[in-house]
Every structure is written in structure tokens, then in C-alpha cells.
CSV table of C-alpha atoms in Angstrom, one decimal:
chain,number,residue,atom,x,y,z
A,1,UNK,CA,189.1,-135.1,70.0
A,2,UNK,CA,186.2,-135.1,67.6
A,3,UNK,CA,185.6,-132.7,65.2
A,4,UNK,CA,182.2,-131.5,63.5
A,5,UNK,CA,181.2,-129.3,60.3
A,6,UNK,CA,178.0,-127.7,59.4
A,7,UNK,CA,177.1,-125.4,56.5
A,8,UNK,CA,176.3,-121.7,57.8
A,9,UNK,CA,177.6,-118.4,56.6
A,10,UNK,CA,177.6,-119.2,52.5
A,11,UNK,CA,180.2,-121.8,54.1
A,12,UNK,CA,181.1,-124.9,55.8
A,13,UNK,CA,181.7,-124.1,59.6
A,14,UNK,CA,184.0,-126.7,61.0
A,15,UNK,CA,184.1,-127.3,64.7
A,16,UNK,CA,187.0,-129.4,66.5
A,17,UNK,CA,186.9,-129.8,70.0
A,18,UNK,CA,190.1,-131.5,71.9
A,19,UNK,CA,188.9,-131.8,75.0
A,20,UNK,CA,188.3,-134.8,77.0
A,21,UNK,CA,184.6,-135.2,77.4
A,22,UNK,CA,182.4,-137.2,77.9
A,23,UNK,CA,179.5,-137.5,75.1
A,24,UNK,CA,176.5,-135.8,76.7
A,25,UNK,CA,178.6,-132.7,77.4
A,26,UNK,CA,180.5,-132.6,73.8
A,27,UNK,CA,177.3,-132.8,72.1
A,28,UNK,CA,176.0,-130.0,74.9
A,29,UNK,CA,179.5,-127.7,73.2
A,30,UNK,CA,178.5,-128.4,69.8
A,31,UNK,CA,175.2,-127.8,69.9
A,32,UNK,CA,175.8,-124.1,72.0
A,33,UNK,CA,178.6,-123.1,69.2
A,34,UNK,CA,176.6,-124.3,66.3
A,35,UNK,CA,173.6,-122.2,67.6
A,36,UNK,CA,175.7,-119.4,67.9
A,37,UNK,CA,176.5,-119.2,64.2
A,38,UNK,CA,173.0,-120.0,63.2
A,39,UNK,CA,172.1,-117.1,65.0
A,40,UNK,CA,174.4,-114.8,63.3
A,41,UNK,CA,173.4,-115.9,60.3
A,42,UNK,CA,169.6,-115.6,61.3
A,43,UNK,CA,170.2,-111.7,62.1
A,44,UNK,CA,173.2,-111.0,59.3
A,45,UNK,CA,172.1,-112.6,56.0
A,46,UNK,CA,171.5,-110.4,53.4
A,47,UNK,CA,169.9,-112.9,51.7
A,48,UNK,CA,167.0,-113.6,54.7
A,49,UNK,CA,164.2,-110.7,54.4
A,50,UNK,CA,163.6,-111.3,58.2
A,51,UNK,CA,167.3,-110.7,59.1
A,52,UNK,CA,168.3,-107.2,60.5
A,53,UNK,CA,170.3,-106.8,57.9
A,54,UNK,CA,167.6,-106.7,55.0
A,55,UNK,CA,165.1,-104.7,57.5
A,56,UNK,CA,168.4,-102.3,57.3
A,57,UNK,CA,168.4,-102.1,53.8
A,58,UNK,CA,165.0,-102.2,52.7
A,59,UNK,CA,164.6,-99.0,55.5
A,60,UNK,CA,163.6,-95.6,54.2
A,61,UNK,CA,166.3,-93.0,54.4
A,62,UNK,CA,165.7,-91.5,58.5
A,63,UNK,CA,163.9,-94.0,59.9
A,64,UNK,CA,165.3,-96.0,63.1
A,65,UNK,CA,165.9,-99.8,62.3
A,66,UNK,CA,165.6,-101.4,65.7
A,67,UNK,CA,168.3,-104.2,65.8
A,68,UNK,CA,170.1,-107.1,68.3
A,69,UNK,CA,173.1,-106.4,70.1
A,70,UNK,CA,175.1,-108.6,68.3
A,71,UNK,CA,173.8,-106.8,64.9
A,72,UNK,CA,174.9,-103.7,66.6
A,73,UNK,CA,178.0,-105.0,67.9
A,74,UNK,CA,179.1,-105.8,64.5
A,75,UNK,CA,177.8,-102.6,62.9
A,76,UNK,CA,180.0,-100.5,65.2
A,77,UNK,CA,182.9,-102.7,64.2
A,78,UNK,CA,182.6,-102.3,60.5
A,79,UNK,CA,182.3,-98.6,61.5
A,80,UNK,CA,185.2,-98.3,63.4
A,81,UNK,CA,187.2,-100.1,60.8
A,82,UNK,CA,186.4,-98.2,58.0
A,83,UNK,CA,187.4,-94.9,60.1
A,84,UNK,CA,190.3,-96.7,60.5
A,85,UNK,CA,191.3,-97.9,57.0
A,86,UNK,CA,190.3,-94.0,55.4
A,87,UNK,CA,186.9,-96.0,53.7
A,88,UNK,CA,188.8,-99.2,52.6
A,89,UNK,CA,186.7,-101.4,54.4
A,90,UNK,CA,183.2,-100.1,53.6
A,91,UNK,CA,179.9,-102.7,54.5
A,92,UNK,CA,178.1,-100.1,51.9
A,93,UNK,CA,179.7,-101.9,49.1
A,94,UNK,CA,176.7,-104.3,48.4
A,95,UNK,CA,175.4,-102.5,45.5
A,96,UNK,CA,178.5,-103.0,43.8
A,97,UNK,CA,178.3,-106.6,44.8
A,98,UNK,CA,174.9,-107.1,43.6
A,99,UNK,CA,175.8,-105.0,39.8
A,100,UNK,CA,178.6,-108.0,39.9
A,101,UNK,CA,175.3,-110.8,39.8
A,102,UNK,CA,176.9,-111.8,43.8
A,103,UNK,CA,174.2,-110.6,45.5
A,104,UNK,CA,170.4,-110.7,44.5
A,105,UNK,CA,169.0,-107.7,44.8
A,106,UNK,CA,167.3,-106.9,48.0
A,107,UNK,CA,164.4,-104.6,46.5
A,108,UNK,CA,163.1,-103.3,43.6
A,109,UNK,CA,164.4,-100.1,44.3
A,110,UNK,CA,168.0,-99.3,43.1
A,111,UNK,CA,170.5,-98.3,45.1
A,112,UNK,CA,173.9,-96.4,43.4
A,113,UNK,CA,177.0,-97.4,45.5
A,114,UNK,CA,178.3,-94.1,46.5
A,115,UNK,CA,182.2,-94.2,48.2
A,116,UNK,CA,182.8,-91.9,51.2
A,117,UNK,CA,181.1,-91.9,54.2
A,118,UNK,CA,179.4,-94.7,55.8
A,119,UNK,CA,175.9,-92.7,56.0
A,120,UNK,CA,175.4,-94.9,58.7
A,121,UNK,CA,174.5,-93.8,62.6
A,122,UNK,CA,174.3,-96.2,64.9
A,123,UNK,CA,172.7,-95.3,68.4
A,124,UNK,CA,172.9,-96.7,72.2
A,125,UNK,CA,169.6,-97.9,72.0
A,126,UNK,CA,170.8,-100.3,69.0
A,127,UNK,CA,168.8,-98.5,66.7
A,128,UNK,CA,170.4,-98.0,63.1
A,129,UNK,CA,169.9,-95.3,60.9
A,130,UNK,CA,170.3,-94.1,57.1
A,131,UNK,CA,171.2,-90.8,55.9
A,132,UNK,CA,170.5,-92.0,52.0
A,133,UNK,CA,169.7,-94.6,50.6
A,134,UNK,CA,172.3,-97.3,50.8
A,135,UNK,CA,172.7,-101.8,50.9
A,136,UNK,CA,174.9,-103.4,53.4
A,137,UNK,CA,176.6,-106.6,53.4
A,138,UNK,CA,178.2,-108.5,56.6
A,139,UNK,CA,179.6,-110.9,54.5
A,140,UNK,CA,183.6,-109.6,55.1
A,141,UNK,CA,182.9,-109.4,59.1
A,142,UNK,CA,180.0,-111.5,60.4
A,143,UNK,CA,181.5,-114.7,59.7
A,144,UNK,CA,184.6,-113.6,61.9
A,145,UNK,CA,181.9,-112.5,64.4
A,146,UNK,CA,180.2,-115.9,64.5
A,147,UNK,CA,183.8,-117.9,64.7
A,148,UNK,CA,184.1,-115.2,67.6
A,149,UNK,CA,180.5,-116.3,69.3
A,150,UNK,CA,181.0,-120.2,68.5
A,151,UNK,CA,184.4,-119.2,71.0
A,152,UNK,CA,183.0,-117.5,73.5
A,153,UNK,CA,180.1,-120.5,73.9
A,154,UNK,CA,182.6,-123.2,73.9
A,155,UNK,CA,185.0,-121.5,76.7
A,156,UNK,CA,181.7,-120.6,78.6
A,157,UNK,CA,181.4,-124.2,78.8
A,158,UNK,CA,184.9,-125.2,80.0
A,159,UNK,CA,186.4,-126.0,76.8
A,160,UNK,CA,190.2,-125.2,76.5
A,161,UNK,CA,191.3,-126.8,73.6
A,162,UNK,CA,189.4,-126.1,70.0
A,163,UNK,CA,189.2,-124.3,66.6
A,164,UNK,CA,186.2,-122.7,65.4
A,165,UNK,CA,186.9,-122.5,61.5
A,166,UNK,CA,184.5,-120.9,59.2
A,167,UNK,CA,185.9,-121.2,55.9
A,168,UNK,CA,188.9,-119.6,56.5
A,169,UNK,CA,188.1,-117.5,58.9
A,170,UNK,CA,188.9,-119.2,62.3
A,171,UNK,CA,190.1,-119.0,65.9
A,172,UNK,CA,191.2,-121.0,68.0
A,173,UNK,CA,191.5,-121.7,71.9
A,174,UNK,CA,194.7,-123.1,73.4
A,175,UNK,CA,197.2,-124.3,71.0
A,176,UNK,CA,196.9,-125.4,67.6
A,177,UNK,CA,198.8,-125.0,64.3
A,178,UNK,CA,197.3,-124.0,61.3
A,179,UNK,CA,197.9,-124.0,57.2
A,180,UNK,CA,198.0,-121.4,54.9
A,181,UNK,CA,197.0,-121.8,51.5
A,182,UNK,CA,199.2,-121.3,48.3
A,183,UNK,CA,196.7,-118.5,46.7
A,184,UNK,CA,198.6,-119.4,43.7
A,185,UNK,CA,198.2,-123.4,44.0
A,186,UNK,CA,195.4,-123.5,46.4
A,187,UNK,CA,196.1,-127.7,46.8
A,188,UNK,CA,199.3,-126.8,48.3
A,189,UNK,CA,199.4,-125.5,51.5
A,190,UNK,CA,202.1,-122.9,51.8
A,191,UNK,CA,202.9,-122.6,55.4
A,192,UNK,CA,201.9,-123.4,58.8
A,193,UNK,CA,201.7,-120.8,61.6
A,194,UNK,CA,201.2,-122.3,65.8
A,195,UNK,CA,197.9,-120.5,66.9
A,196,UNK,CA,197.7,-120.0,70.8
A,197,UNK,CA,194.7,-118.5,72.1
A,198,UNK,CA,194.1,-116.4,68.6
A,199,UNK,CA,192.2,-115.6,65.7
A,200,UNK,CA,193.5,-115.8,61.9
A,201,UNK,CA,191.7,-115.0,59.2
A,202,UNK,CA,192.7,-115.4,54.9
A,203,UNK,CA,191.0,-113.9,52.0
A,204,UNK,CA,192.2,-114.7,48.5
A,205,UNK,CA,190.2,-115.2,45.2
A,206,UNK,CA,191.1,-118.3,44.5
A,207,UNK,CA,187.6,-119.9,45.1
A,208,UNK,CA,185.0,-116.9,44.5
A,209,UNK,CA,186.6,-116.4,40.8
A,210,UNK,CA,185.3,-119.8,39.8
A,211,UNK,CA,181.7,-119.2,41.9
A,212,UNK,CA,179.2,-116.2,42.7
A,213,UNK,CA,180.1,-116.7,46.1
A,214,UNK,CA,179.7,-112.6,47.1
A,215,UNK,CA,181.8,-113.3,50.5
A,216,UNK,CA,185.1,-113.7,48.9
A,217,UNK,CA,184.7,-110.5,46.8
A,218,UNK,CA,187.3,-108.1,47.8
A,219,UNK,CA,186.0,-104.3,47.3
A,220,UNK,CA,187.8,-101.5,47.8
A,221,UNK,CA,185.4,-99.2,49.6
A,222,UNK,CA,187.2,-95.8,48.5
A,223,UNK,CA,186.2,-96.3,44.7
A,224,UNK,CA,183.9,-99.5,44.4
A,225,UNK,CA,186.6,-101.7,42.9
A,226,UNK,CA,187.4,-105.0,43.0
A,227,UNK,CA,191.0,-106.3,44.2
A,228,UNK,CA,191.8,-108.7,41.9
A,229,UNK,CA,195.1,-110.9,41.8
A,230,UNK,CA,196.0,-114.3,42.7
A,231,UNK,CA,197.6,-113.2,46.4
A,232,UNK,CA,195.8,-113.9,49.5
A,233,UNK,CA,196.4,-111.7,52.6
A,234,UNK,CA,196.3,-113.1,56.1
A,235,UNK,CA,195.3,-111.4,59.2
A,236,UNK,CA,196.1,-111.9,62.9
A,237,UNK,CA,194.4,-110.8,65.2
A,238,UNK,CA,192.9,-111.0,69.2
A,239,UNK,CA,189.2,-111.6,67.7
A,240,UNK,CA,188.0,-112.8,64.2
A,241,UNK,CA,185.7,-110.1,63.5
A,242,UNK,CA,188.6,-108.1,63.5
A,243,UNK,CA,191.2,-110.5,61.7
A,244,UNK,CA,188.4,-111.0,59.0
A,245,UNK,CA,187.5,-107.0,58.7
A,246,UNK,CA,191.0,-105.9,58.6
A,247,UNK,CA,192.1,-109.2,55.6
A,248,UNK,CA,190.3,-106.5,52.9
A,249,UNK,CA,192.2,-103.4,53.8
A,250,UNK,CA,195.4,-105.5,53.3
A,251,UNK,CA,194.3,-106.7,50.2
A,252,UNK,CA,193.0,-103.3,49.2
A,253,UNK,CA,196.3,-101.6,50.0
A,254,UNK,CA,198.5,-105.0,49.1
A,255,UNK,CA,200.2,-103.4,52.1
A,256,UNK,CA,201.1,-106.1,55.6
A,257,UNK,CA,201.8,-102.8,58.0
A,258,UNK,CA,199.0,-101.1,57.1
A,259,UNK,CA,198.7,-98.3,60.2
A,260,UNK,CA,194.7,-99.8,60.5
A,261,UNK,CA,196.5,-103.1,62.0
A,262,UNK,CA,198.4,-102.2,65.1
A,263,UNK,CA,195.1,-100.1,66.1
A,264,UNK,CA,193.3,-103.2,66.8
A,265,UNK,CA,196.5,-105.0,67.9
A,266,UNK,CA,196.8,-107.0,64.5
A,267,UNK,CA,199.1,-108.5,62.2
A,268,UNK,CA,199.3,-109.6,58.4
A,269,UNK,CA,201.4,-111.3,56.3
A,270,UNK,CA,200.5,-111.4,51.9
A,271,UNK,CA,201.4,-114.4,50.3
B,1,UNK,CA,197.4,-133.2,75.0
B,2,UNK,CA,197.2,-136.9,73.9
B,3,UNK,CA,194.6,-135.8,72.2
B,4,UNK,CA,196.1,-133.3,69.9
B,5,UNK,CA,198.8,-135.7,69.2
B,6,UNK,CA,196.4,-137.9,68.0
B,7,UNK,CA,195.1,-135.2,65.7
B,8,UNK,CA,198.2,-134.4,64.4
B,9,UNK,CA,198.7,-138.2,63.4
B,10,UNK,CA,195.4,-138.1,61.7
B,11,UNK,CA,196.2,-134.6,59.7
B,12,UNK,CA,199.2,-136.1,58.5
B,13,UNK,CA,198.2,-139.6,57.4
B,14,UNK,CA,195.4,-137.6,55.3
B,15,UNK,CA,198.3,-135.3,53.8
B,16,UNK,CA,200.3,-138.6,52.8
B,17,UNK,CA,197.2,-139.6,50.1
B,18,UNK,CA,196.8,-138.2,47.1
B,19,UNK,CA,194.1,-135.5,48.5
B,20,UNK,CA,193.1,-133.9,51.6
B,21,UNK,CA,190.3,-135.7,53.4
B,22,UNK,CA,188.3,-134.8,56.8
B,23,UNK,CA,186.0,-137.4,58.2
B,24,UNK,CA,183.9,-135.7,60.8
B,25,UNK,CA,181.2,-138.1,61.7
B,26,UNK,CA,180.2,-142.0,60.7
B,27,UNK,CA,176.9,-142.3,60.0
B,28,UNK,CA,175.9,-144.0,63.1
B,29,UNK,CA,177.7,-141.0,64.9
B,30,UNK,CA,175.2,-138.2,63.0
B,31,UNK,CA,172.2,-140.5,63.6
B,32,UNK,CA,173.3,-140.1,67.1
B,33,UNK,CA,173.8,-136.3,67.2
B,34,UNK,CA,170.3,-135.9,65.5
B,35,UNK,CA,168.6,-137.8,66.8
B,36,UNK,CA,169.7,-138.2,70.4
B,37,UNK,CA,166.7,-139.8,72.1
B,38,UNK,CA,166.4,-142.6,69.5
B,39,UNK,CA,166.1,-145.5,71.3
B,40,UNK,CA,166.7,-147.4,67.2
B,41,UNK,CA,167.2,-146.6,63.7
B,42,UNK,CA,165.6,-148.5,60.6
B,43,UNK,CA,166.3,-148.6,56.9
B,44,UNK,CA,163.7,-146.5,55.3
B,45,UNK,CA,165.6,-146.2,52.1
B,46,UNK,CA,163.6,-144.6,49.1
B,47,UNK,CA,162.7,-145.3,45.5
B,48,UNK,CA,161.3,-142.5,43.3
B,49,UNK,CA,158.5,-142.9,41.1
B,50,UNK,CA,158.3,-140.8,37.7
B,51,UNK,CA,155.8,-138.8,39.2
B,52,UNK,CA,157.8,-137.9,42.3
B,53,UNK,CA,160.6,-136.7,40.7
B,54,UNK,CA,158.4,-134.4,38.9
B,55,UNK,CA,157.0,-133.4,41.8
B,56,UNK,CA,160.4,-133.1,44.1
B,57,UNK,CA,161.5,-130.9,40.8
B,58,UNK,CA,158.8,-128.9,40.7
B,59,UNK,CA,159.6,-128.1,44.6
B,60,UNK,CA,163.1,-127.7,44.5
B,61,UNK,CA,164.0,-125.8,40.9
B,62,UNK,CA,166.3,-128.4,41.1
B,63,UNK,CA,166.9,-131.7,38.9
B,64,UNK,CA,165.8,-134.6,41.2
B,65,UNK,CA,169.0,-135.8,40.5
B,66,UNK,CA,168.7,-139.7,41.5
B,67,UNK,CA,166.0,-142.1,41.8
B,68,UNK,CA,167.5,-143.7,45.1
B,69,UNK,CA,168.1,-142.4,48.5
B,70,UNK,CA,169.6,-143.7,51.3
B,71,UNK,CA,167.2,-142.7,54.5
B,72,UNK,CA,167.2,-144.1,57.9
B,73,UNK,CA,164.0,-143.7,60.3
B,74,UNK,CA,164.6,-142.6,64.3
B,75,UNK,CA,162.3,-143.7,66.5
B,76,UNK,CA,162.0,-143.5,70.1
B,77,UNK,CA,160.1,-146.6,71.1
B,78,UNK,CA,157.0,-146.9,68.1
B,79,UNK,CA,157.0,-143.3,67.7
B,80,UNK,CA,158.6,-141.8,64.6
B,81,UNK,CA,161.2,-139.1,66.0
B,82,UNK,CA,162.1,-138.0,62.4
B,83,UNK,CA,164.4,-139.5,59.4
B,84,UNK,CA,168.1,-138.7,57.8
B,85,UNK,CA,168.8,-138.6,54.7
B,86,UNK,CA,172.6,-139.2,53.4
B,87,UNK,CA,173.7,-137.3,50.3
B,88,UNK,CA,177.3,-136.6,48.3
B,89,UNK,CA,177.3,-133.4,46.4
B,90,UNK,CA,180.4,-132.4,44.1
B,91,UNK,CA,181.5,-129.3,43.8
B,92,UNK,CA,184.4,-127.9,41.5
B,93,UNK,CA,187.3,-128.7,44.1
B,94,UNK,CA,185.6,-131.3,46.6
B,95,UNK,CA,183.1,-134.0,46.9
B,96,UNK,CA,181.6,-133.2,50.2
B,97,UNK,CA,178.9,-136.0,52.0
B,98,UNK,CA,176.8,-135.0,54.1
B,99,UNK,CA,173.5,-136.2,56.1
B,100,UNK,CA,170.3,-134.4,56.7
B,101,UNK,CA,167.9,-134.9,59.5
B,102,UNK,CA,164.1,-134.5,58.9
B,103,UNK,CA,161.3,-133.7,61.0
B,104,UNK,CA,158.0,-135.8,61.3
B,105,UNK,CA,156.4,-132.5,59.5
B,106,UNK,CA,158.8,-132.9,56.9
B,107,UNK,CA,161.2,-129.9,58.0
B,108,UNK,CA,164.9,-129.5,58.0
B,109,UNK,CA,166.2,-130.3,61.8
B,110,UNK,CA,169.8,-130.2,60.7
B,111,UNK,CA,172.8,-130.9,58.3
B,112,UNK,CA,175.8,-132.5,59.4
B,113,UNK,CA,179.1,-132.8,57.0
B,114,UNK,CA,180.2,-136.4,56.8
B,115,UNK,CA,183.4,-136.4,55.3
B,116,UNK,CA,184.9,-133.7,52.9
B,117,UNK,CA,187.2,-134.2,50.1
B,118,UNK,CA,189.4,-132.1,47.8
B,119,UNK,CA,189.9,-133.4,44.3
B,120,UNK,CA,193.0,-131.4,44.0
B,121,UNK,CA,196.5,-132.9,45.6
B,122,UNK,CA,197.3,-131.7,49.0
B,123,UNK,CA,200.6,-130.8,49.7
B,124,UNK,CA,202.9,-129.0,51.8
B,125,UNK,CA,205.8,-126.6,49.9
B,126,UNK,CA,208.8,-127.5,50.0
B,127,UNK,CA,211.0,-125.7,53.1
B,128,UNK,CA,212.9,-123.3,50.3
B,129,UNK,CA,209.6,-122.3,48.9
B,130,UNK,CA,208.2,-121.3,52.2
B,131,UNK,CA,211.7,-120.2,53.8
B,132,UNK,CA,210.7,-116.5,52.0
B,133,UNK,CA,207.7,-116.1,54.3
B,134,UNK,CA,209.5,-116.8,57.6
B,135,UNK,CA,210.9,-113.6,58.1
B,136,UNK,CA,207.7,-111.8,57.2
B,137,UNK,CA,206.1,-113.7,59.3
B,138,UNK,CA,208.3,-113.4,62.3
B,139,UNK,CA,208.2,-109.5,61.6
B,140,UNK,CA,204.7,-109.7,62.0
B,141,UNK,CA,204.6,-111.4,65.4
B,142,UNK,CA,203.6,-114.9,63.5
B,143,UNK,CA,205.5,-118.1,64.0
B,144,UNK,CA,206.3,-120.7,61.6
B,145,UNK,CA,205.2,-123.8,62.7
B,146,UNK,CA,206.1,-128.0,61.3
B,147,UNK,CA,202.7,-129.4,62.4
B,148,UNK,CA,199.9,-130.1,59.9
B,149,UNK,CA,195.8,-128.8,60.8
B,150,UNK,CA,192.9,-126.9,60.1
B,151,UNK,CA,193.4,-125.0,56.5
B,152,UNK,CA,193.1,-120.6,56.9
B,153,UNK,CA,192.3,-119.7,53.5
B,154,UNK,CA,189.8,-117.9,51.1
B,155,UNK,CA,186.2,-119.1,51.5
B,156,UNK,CA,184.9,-122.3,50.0
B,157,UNK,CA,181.6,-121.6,48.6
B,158,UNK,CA,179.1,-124.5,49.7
B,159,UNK,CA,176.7,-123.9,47.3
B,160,UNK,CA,176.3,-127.1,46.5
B,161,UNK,CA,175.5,-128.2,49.8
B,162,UNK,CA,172.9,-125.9,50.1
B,163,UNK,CA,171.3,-127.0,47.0
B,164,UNK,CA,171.7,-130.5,47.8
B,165,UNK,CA,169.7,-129.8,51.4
B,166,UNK,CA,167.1,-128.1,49.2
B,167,UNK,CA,166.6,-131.1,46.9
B,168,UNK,CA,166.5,-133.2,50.4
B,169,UNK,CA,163.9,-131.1,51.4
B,170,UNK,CA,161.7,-131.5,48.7
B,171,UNK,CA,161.9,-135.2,49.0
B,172,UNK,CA,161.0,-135.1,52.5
B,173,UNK,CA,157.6,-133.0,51.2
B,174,UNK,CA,156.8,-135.8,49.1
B,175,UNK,CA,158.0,-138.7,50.3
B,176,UNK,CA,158.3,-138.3,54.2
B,177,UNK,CA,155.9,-135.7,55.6
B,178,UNK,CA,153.7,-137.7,57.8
């Protein structure tokens, strides 16, 4: 077994890998699921001007952002899980992020966080557009999203046995049990749940009250609030975009059988 | 699944200390995974001068922090393949050490963790505490398991890391670029 962590994501992304293999080919999975999360952060960061994200929000109202498929991917995600949580989970939440000193400001333009509608069309072509002016941050889906990628690369390559963990966000392949936190104690781990072949995802905070880390801030999307409390909600689910996406409606709502969750084949549990 | 077992040994020998420690690689093990063509590695540890701390300050926005690094140079043969740099940064909950590998030109290759260590104690409740979970849990398709592993929980900023790489990369400007 060997296990590997690099900082990506506003995080530390920590690879293990239990396979037996020899050392060329290990090196060969790292290096494949590593790049995968570089390149999510390469095309998500809000704080990268080149990144699709920024081009997104530095775009004038009506004018097609071309963007990757994997942008795209995780565009119509957030998208679909908004519809699905009534607004809860909105990416268009930056604004309020970047009033709360998380986010720098990605312009010199200001943009009003406005709840309601995504204002957000997304086409085949993986073109984005705006309706009105609006800021948004992947920061409560992408890291899921690269966990996912970091996945797919190391089964592509043969792997059975790993966990891809990105802060808390994680999935794993095979078997493997995993702690929970005590949101309340967060030195204490509170449970442990036996992973097979999923994806779990926690969001708590425990550790962006005492930083400006922006990825922990939970918004609610229907009125720009913050969900504060010293809970943490955990989210099962068959990917960890999903698992990650659906951890803020939970918290939002403070509710585990949210009807957003068995739509995407998930489950929570608040702590 | 030797393996795992192994890992499970490891996870729980960490929890029996007084904090919660991961060792990823050795040193020799991220020379390695930087620098994989190195045929050796030499000691090219460095000193600051007054006027390079200035200067890596200047470059970084960042206090130059220490006077003394710890750098190794890769080379393949007699040609310089690049240099790593070992650093410890601590944060509010962890002291995290980690390596950096440099380019000839100075720029980052890549930044591998070394070990990572929470000040805090690290503990598992005890089974009446968590017994109030299990039937949520079980309700929601989750199952309670004995074994000890990766931590789910809310994101751990690594802010510091990313400073400390910056500082690193400053250095390298001054003190490395070839």
C-alpha cells in the first residue's frame, strides 16, 4: 500500500493506493490521478484568471463563454442540483462569499448576489451563458468532481483497491472504512462507516470558522445566508460531485431525507 | 488484502499516540517520485545572506522566515535535473512537512506532503457516544464499521502550504535559478 498527498483544491488531496504494484506502474497511477485534479483546478479556480471559471465571470451579460467538458459537466450538475434542492444549492452564491472577505473579488465591477434563478444556460456545444450579471464558485462541487476524475484514472489503470480523499470529500474503490469527524470535537473522530465502491462527502464549520477558507462556507442559496452551527452533515452518494453538492442542501435544510437525496440515489446522516 | 490489513495496523498504531499522524513519503521516496531519472542526489543545502532574505521577501510578500534550508540537487549523470527543497509549515490544527521540487529555471515541478500531523488528540468516541448514530445511519443505507482510516470531514484549509511553496519559490529565484 502506499499512500500519497498533494495540495490542490484550497486543500490537501490525499491518494492511497492498495494495490500490489510494482513501482514504475504506482508512480504511472499517481501521476494520472494527481493530474486529474490539477486539471480541475486549472479550469475551476476562481481564483486563476485563465480558468473557465473566471472567463465565466468576468463575461458580459449574453455573450457565449466557450468552456471544457469537464467545466460543463460540472456546470450542468450544479444546475440540476439546484432544481432539485428548490435554489438551496446555488454556485451563484460567490458574491456573497466574496462580501464575507472569502473570495477576492474577481473584477472591478460589482456584482449583487441575487437568489432565484440560476441565470445560467448552458448549451450542447459547451458554451455557457449569462442572463445578468452574476460570480460563480465551484468550490462546493468541483473538488467532489476531481475525487471523481482522480477515480476514474486510477480504475482506468487497473487499480481496485484506493481512496481518493480531498479534504473530506473522498471516494473510494473496493473496500475501505472511513472516520467521521466529531463537528463538535473535531480531534475525535465520531464514527466509522465501511465504504465499498462509493463516495462520501462531510461539510462542517469546524475549520473555515478559524480560516477564510471560502470552500467550507455553507450558503443557503434561497436567501444568501450562511448555515452556521457546529453540526456537520455527511453525504453518500454513487459519485462525489454529487455527495459533495448535495452535503449543503442538508446543511441548509438541517434535514437527512431531504427529497433532493434519493433523486440522485443518495444518503445523509447530521451529526 | 494483506495489504489493507497492513493499513489498518498502521491507522491504529497512529490512533494509540497522543495525535493523529500520516507519513506519506521518506524523503528519499519524494526525491524519487520527483525526480525519477536521477541517477544521484547531493546536499545542496542553503544559507541566506541579509540581502537574500530581502530579496526572497520582496518576491514572496512573505517573511523569509529562516536563514537555512534543507535542499538536495538531482542529477542525471553531471547534468543538473532540478533541486527539492524540504519545508514544515504550522498551521492552527497541524504541522504539515512537505518537499518541493524545482526546476533548473527555477519553477515549481511539484509539492509532495511528507508527513501530516494534528496537534489536537485523536480519538475515537466511546461506543455509547456513537451508539446514537447507528440507527440513523443504518436508516440511511450506511453501516457502522470497527476499523480505523481515512478521516471524511469539513475541509482543512492548506493555506499554509501554499504560502510555504510560495516562499520556496522565491528562494529558488534567488538562490537556484541556473
Amino acid at each position: 500500500m502506499m499512500r500519497r498527498a498533494q495540495p490542490w483544491l484550497g486543500t490537501l488531496v490525499d491518494i492511497t493506493i492498495a494495490d500490489s504494484l510494482g513501482a514504475a506502474e504506482l508512480a504511472a497511477c499517481f501521476d494520472d490521478a494527481f493530474a486529474a485534479v490539477a486539471e480541475v483546478q486549472r479550469l475551476m479556480s476562481f481564483h486563476d484568471p485563465q480558468s473557465d471559471v473566471s472567463r465565466i465571470n468576468r463575461a458580459l451579460p449574453d455573450v457565449a463563454v466557450p468552456v471544457h467538458a469537464h467545466t460543463h459537466a460540472v456546470l450542468r450538475a450544479a444546475l440540476d442540483v439546484f432544481e432539485a434542492s428548490a435554489g438551496i444549492f446555488d454556485i451563484a452564491c460567490a458574491p456573497r462569499l466574496v462580501e464575507a472577505g472569502c473570495l477576492p473579488a474577481p473584477g472591478s465591477d460589482r456584482v449583487r448576489y441575487l437568489p432565484g434563478g440560476s441565470a445560467l444556460a448552458l448549451d450542447d456545444g459547451f458554451l455557457v451563458t449569462k442572463s445578468r450579471p452574476l460570480w460563480i464558485d465551484l468550490g462546493g462541487i468541483a473538488k467532489g468532481y476531481a475525487v471523481d476524475l482522480a477515480i476514474h484514472a486510477l480504475r482506468s489503470r487497473g487499480v481496485r483497491s484506493a481512496c481518493v480523499n480531498a479534504g473530506g470529500d473522498l471516494r473510494v474503490l473496493g473496500d475501505h472504512p472511513v472516520s467521521i469527524r466529531d463537528p463538535r470535537s473535531p480531534g475525535e473522530m465520531a464514527l466509522q462507516i465501511d465504504l465499498r465502491d462509493a463516495a462520501l462527502a462531510t461539510s462542517a464549520n469546524y475549520f473555515s470558522g478559524r480560516t477564510t477558507d471560502a470552500r467550507s462556507v455553507l450558503i443557503d442559496g434561497r436567501n444568501g445566508r450562511a448555515c452556521p452551527g457546529d453540526f456537520s452533515v455527511t453525504v453518500q452518494a454513487l459519485n462525489c460531485m454529487l455527495a459533495d453538492a448535495l452535503t449543503k442542501v442538508v446543511a441548509a435544510t438541517k434535514d437527512a431525507r431531504h427529497t433532493a437525496l434519493p433523486r440522485f440515489g443518495a444518503s445523509a446522516f447530521i451529526i | 488484502m494483506k495489504s489493507l490489513h497492513l493499513a489498518t495496523l498502521a491507522a491504529t498504531a497512529a490512533a494509540g499516540g497522543s495525535a493523529f499522524a500520516t507519513q506519506y513519503l521518506t524523503v528519499e521516496q519524494a526525491q524519487r517520485a520527483m525526480f525519477p531519472d536521477a541517477t544521484r542526489f547531493a546536499d545542496a543545502s542553503l544559507q541566506l545572506a541579509p540581502e537574500q532574505m530581502r530579496q526572497v521577501e520582496k518576491l514572496a510578500g512573505l517573511p523569509a522566515r529562516s536563514v537555512n534550508w534543507r535542499v538536495f540537487a538531482a542529477y542525471r549523470g553531471d547534468a543538473l535535473l532540478g533541486h527539492m527543497v524540504l519545508d514544515d509549515v504550522i498551521g492552527k490544527f497541524e504541522l504539515i512537512s512537505y518537499a518541493v521540487g524545482v526546476n533548473p529555471d527555477a519553477s515549481i515541478k511539484q509539492v509532495e506532503i511528507l508527513t501530516y500531523r494534528e496537534s489536537h488528540g485523536f480519538e475515537i468516541k466511546s461506543p455509547a457516544w456513537r451508539k446514537q448514530f447507528v440507527g440513523k445511519t443504518a436508516q440511511s443505507g450506511l453501516a457502522v464499521g470497527e476499523g480505523i482510516a481515512n478521516i471524511s470531514g469539513a475541509t482543512l484549509s492548506c493555506t499554509h502550504v501554499t504560502d510555504g511553496v510560495r516562499r520556496i519559490a522565491a528562494i529558488a529565484q534567488v538562490m537556484l535559478k541556473k
